[in-house]
Backbone as JSON, one array per atom type, in Angstrom:
{
  "sequence": "MHTAQIIAMRPRVRGNLNAVLLRCIDECQDCARACTRSAVACLSESDVRQLVQCIRLDLDCADLCLAAAALGSRRTGTNRDILRGMLEICSDGCRICAEECERHAGRHEHCRTCADACRRCERACRDAASSIGFVH",
  "N": [[0.9, -31.22, 1.85], [3.48, -33.41, 0.94], [5.17, -33.49, -2.2], [5.89, -36.04, -3.31], [4.13, -37.76, -1.96], [1.66, -36.83, -2.87], [1.82, -37.38, -5.63], [2.09, -40.15, -5.52], [-0.45, -40.92, -4.76], [-1.98, -40.8, -7.01], [-3.79, -42.55, -9.52], [-2.41, -45.06, -11.67], [0.25, -44.0, -12.08], [2.83, -42.9, -14.14], [5.96, -42.82, -15.95], [9.33, -41.76, -15.26], [10.37, -40.93, -12.03], [12.37, -39.29, -9.85], [14.37, -38.68, -6.87], [15.74, -36.27, -7.19], [14.24, -34.88, -9.08], [11.85, -34.68, -7.65], [12.66, -33.0, -5.51], [13.21, -30.74, -7.03], [10.65, -30.05, -8.0], [9.42, -29.26, -5.61], [11.12, -27.1, -4.94], [10.6, -25.41, -7.11], [7.91, -24.76, -6.63], [8.18, -23.43, -4.17], [9.8, -21.3, -4.99], [8.16, -19.98, -6.82], [6.22, -18.98, -5.09], [7.82, -17.26, -3.51], [8.7, -15.43, -5.45], [6.28, -14.29, -6.26], [5.43, -13.12, -3.85], [7.5, -11.26, -3.57], [7.14, -9.62, -5.83], [4.65, -8.45, -5.23], [5.32, -7.13, -2.86], [7.24, -5.35, -3.85], [5.61, -3.63, -5.28], [4.55, -2.05, -3.3], [6.57, -0.48, -2.43], [8.32, 2.65, -1.93], [10.05, 3.34, -3.96], [9.06, 2.24, -6.32], [9.11, 2.67, -9.11], [11.72, 2.2, -9.8], [11.8, -0.47, -9.56], [10.45, -1.79, -11.5], [11.4, -3.57, -13.56], [12.29, -5.63, -11.92], [9.89, -6.48, -10.78], [8.56, -7.42, -13.08], [10.29, -9.53, -13.84], [10.12, -11.11, -11.54], [7.44, -11.96, -11.72], [7.48, -13.29, -14.21], [9.3, -15.33, -13.59], [7.93, -16.67, -11.55], [5.78, -17.71, -13.04], [7.19, -19.41, -14.82], [8.27, -21.22, -12.97], [5.96, -22.39, -11.88], [4.95, -23.65, -14.15], [7.03, -25.46, -14.71], [6.94, -27.05, -12.38], [4.39, -28.14, -12.66], [4.64, -29.64, -15.08], [6.61, -31.42, -14.26], [5.34, -32.88, -12.29], [3.2, -34.14, -13.42], [2.8, -36.91, -14.11], [1.36, -38.79, -15.85], [2.37, -39.96, -17.93], [5.22, -39.52, -20.0], [7.36, -37.06, -21.36], [10.34, -36.74, -21.89], [12.1, -35.0, -23.24], [10.69, -32.56, -23.51], [10.18, -31.98, -20.78], [12.82, -31.81, -19.8], [13.72, -29.61, -21.32], [11.98, -27.61, -20.36], [12.78, -27.48, -17.69], [15.38, -26.55, -18.02], [14.89, -24.03, -19.15], [13.48, -22.9, -17.0], [15.5, -22.88, -15.07], [17.24, -20.99, -16.25], [15.51, -18.74, -16.21], [15.21, -18.41, -13.45], [17.85, -17.79, -12.73], [18.23, -15.32, -14.05], [16.22, -13.78, -12.82], [17.13, -13.89, -10.16], [19.55, -12.49, -10.39], [18.62, -9.89, -10.93], [17.06, -9.39, -8.63], [19.05, -9.51, -6.7], [20.34, -7.1, -7.15], [18.77, -5.33, -5.77], [18.67, -6.26, -3.25], [20.04, -5.26, -1.03], [18.54, -3.12, -0.17], [15.97, -4.05, 0.04], [14.44, -6.51, 1.79], [12.66, -8.47, 0.88], [13.47, -8.79, -1.74], [15.96, -9.92, -1.36], [15.28, -12.42, -0.16], [13.82, -13.5, -2.23], [15.77, -13.67, -4.25], [17.44, -15.59, -3.07], [15.71, -17.84, -3.03], [15.35, -18.14, -5.77], [17.97, -18.81, -6.59], [18.29, -21.29, -5.32], [16.3, -22.74, -6.64], [17.17, -22.51, -9.27], [19.51, -24.12, -9.21], [18.33, -26.57, -8.48], [16.63, -27.09, -10.68], [18.51, -27.29, -12.74], [19.96, -29.53, -11.84], [17.9, -31.45, -11.87], [17.21, -31.49, -14.58], [19.53, -32.6, -15.61], [19.3, -35.1, -14.53], [17.43, -36.45, -15.93], [17.0, -38.89, -18.29], [18.24, -39.11, -21.66], [16.46, -39.43, -24.71], [16.96, -41.6, -27.36]],
  "CA": [[1.32, -32.58, 1.61], [4.72, -33.47, 0.17], [4.97, -33.81, -3.61], [5.97, -37.49, -3.54], [2.89, -38.36, -1.47], [0.58, -36.44, -3.77], [1.97, -38.13, -6.87], [1.85, -41.57, -5.23], [-1.89, -41.13, -4.6], [-2.63, -40.8, -8.32], [-3.86, -43.88, -10.15], [-1.63, -45.31, -12.88], [1.38, -43.07, -12.22], [3.78, -43.37, -15.13], [7.13, -41.97, -16.17], [10.36, -41.85, -14.23], [10.35, -39.89, -11.02], [13.49, -39.54, -8.95], [14.46, -37.75, -5.74], [16.22, -34.98, -7.68], [13.09, -34.22, -9.7], [10.92, -34.34, -6.57], [13.19, -31.81, -4.84], [13.05, -29.64, -7.97], [9.24, -29.66, -8.0], [9.21, -28.5, -4.37], [11.85, -25.82, -5.05], [9.86, -24.58, -8.07], [6.73, -24.23, -5.96], [8.65, -22.44, -3.19], [10.31, -20.13, -5.71], [7.0, -19.25, -7.36], [5.63, -18.21, -3.97], [8.75, -16.18, -3.14], [8.67, -14.42, -6.52], [4.99, -13.59, -6.2], [5.48, -12.24, -2.66], [8.42, -10.15, -3.83], [6.49, -8.69, -6.78], [3.62, -7.71, -4.5], [6.02, -6.23, -1.94], [7.85, -4.29, -4.67], [4.56, -2.67, -5.66], [4.25, -1.15, -2.19], [7.77, 0.29, -2.08], [8.31, 4.04, -2.38], [10.85, 3.44, -5.19], [8.47, 1.24, -7.22], [9.51, 2.92, -10.5], [13.04, 1.58, -9.99], [11.62, -1.91, -9.38], [9.56, -2.31, -12.56], [12.01, -4.76, -14.16], [12.3, -6.66, -10.89], [8.52, -6.99, -10.69], [8.31, -8.21, -14.29], [11.05, -10.77, -13.77], [9.51, -11.92, -10.47], [6.22, -12.58, -12.24], [7.9, -14.25, -15.23], [9.93, -16.46, -12.92], [6.86, -17.42, -10.88], [5.07, -18.47, -14.07], [8.06, -20.5, -15.27], [8.38, -22.22, -11.9], [4.69, -23.13, -11.79], [4.87, -24.52, -15.33], [8.0, -26.56, -14.52], [6.41, -27.94, -11.34], [3.25, -28.86, -13.23], [5.14, -30.65, -16.01], [7.36, -32.43, -13.51], [4.49, -33.69, -11.41], [2.04, -34.62, -14.17], [3.07, -38.34, -14.15], [0.44, -39.66, -16.59], [3.22, -40.4, -19.04], [6.41, -38.7, -19.93], [8.06, -36.57, -22.53], [11.58, -36.29, -21.26], [12.7, -33.85, -23.94], [9.95, -31.35, -23.14], [10.44, -31.71, -19.37], [14.2, -31.35, -19.66], [13.77, -28.25, -21.86], [11.28, -26.7, -19.43], [13.64, -27.31, -16.51], [16.5, -25.69, -18.42], [14.35, -22.67, -19.26], [13.19, -22.43, -15.64], [16.79, -22.58, -14.45], [17.68, -19.7, -16.81], [14.63, -17.7, -15.68], [15.56, -18.2, -12.04], [19.15, -17.1, -12.69], [18.01, -13.93, -14.46], [15.46, -13.13, -11.75], [18.02, -13.76, -9.0], [20.5, -11.4, -10.67], [17.91, -8.62, -10.76], [16.69, -9.23, -7.21], [20.29, -9.23, -5.96], [20.63, -5.67, -7.31], [17.93, -4.58, -4.83], [18.64, -7.0, -1.98], [20.56, -4.43, 0.06], [17.5, -2.18, 0.27], [14.67, -4.7, 0.22], [14.58, -7.89, 2.28], [11.89, -9.38, 0.03], [14.29, -9.08, -2.91], [17.0, -10.86, -0.93], [14.72, -13.76, 0.02], [13.45, -13.97, -3.57], [17.01, -14.07, -4.91], [17.86, -16.86, -2.47], [14.82, -18.9, -3.52], [15.66, -18.32, -7.19], [19.25, -19.53, -6.71], [18.03, -22.7, -4.96], [15.5, -23.33, -7.72], [18.06, -22.59, -10.44], [20.34, -25.32, -9.03], [17.47, -27.76, -8.48], [16.19, -27.33, -12.05], [19.67, -27.75, -13.5], [20.23, -30.9, -11.4], [16.82, -32.32, -12.33], [17.34, -31.64, -16.04], [20.63, -33.55, -15.83], [18.94, -36.43, -14.04], [16.45, -37.04, -16.85], [17.69, -39.57, -19.38], [18.0, -38.67, -23.03], [15.81, -40.4, -25.61], [17.71, -41.72, -28.64]],
  "C": [[2.54, -32.55, 0.7], [4.44, -33.97, -1.25], [4.97, -35.31, -3.88], [4.69, -38.18, -3.09], [1.72, -38.04, -2.38], [0.63, -37.25, -5.06], [1.66, -39.61, -6.65], [0.36, -41.89, -5.11], [-2.61, -41.21, -5.94], [-2.68, -42.21, -8.87], [-2.98, -43.92, -11.4], [-0.53, -44.27, -13.11], [2.39, -43.68, -13.18], [4.93, -42.39, -15.25], [8.09, -42.09, -15.0], [10.27, -40.65, -13.29], [11.47, -40.21, -10.04], [13.54, -38.45, -7.88], [14.9, -36.36, -6.18], [15.07, -34.2, -8.31], [12.06, -33.83, -8.63], [11.37, -33.08, -5.82], [13.0, -30.58, -5.73], [11.61, -29.14, -7.98], [8.94, -28.82, -6.76], [9.89, -27.14, -4.43], [11.13, -24.87, -6.02], [8.63, -23.96, -7.41], [7.1, -23.18, -4.93], [9.1, -21.16, -3.89], [9.16, -19.31, -6.29], [6.34, -18.41, -6.28], [6.52, -17.03, -3.59], [8.74, -15.06, -4.18], [7.38, -13.62, -6.49], [4.96, -12.64, -5.01], [6.37, -11.04, -2.92], [7.8, -9.14, -4.79], [5.45, -7.84, -6.07], [4.27, -6.71, -3.54], [6.67, -5.07, -2.7], [6.82, -3.21, -5.02], [4.23, -1.69, -4.54], [5.46, -0.32, -1.75], [7.68, 1.71, -2.63], [9.09, 4.22, -3.68], [10.36, 2.45, -6.25], [8.89, 1.44, -8.67], [10.87, 2.29, -10.8], [12.95, 0.05, -9.92], [10.77, -2.55, -10.47], [10.14, -3.58, -13.2], [12.04, -5.92, -13.17], [10.91, -7.3, -10.78], [8.21, -7.88, -11.89], [9.03, -9.55, -14.24], [10.54, -11.68, -12.66], [8.29, -12.67, -11.01], [6.52, -13.6, -13.34], [8.46, -15.51, -14.59], [8.87, -17.31, -12.21], [6.1, -18.27, -11.88], [5.9, -19.65, -14.58], [8.14, -21.61, -14.23], [7.1, -23.04, -11.77], [4.54, -24.09, -12.97], [5.82, -25.71, -15.18], [7.49, -27.56, -13.48], [5.25, -28.76, -11.88], [3.72, -29.96, -14.18], [5.86, -31.78, -15.27], [6.49, -33.36, -12.69], [3.32, -34.34, -12.14], [2.03, -36.13, -14.35], [2.02, -39.23, -14.82], [1.14, -40.26, -17.8], [4.46, -39.56, -18.95], [6.83, -38.24, -21.32], [9.32, -35.92, -21.99], [12.18, -35.07, -21.92], [12.01, -32.54, -23.56], [10.22, -30.99, -21.68], [11.85, -31.18, -19.17], [14.33, -29.9, -20.16], [13.12, -27.24, -20.93], [12.13, -26.45, -18.2], [14.84, -26.42, -16.82], [16.05, -24.24, -18.55], [14.05, -22.09, -17.88], [14.47, -22.07, -14.91], [17.32, -21.23, -14.95], [16.84, -18.55, -16.26], [14.94, -17.38, -14.23], [16.88, -17.46, -11.9], [18.98, -15.62, -13.0], [17.25, -13.16, -13.38], [16.34, -12.9, -10.51], [19.0, -12.6, -9.19], [19.84, -10.05, -10.46], [17.57, -8.38, -9.3], [17.92, -8.91, -6.36], [20.69, -7.77, -6.07], [19.9, -4.84, -6.26], [17.95, -5.17, -3.42], [19.16, -6.18, -0.8], [19.52, -3.47, 0.63], [16.19, -2.86, 0.63], [14.86, -6.17, 0.6], [13.82, -8.87, 1.39], [12.66, -9.71, -1.24], [15.4, -10.07, -2.56], [16.44, -12.27, -0.8], [14.27, -14.33, -1.33], [14.7, -14.45, -4.31], [17.51, -15.41, -4.38], [17.02, -18.02, -2.98], [15.1, -19.18, -5.0], [16.95, -19.09, -7.38], [19.07, -21.02, -6.36], [17.29, -23.4, -6.09], [16.34, -23.48, -8.99], [18.9, -23.87, -10.37], [19.5, -26.59, -9.12], [17.0, -28.1, -9.89], [17.34, -27.86, -12.91], [19.99, -29.21, -13.14], [19.17, -31.86, -11.93], [16.9, -32.54, -13.83], [18.44, -32.65, -16.38], [20.25, -34.97, -15.43], [17.95, -37.16, -14.96], [17.19, -37.61, -18.04], [17.33, -39.04, -20.74], [17.35, -39.8, -23.82], [16.6, -40.42, -26.9], [16.87, -42.43, -29.66]]
}
């Protein structure tokens, strides 16, 4: 089920929700899956010792993406500063993970697809963070 439909089904939904944030939530969930798949695939590679940092970053990125998606979709209220900060951290995590995966993308297709998902999520998080108004 699409994120917007799931959120709309909740009683007393609060806080601002826009199309940019909805896309970001979906990208975060997709990226978390891609990172997890890549980490698992890396563990079965013959050069696994050279992929240790990639595996760690994949798992870190997956955790960041899941946390960002959870905060973005929690709609029982809002704390824009915390959500914006989480999206910025997730964007940074995705960038770092993508850079590492790109180092291995020529040898491992799962690293290439993970890097692509991370780059999409990085942009989506950055855009969503910018779309959230500042509290003064």
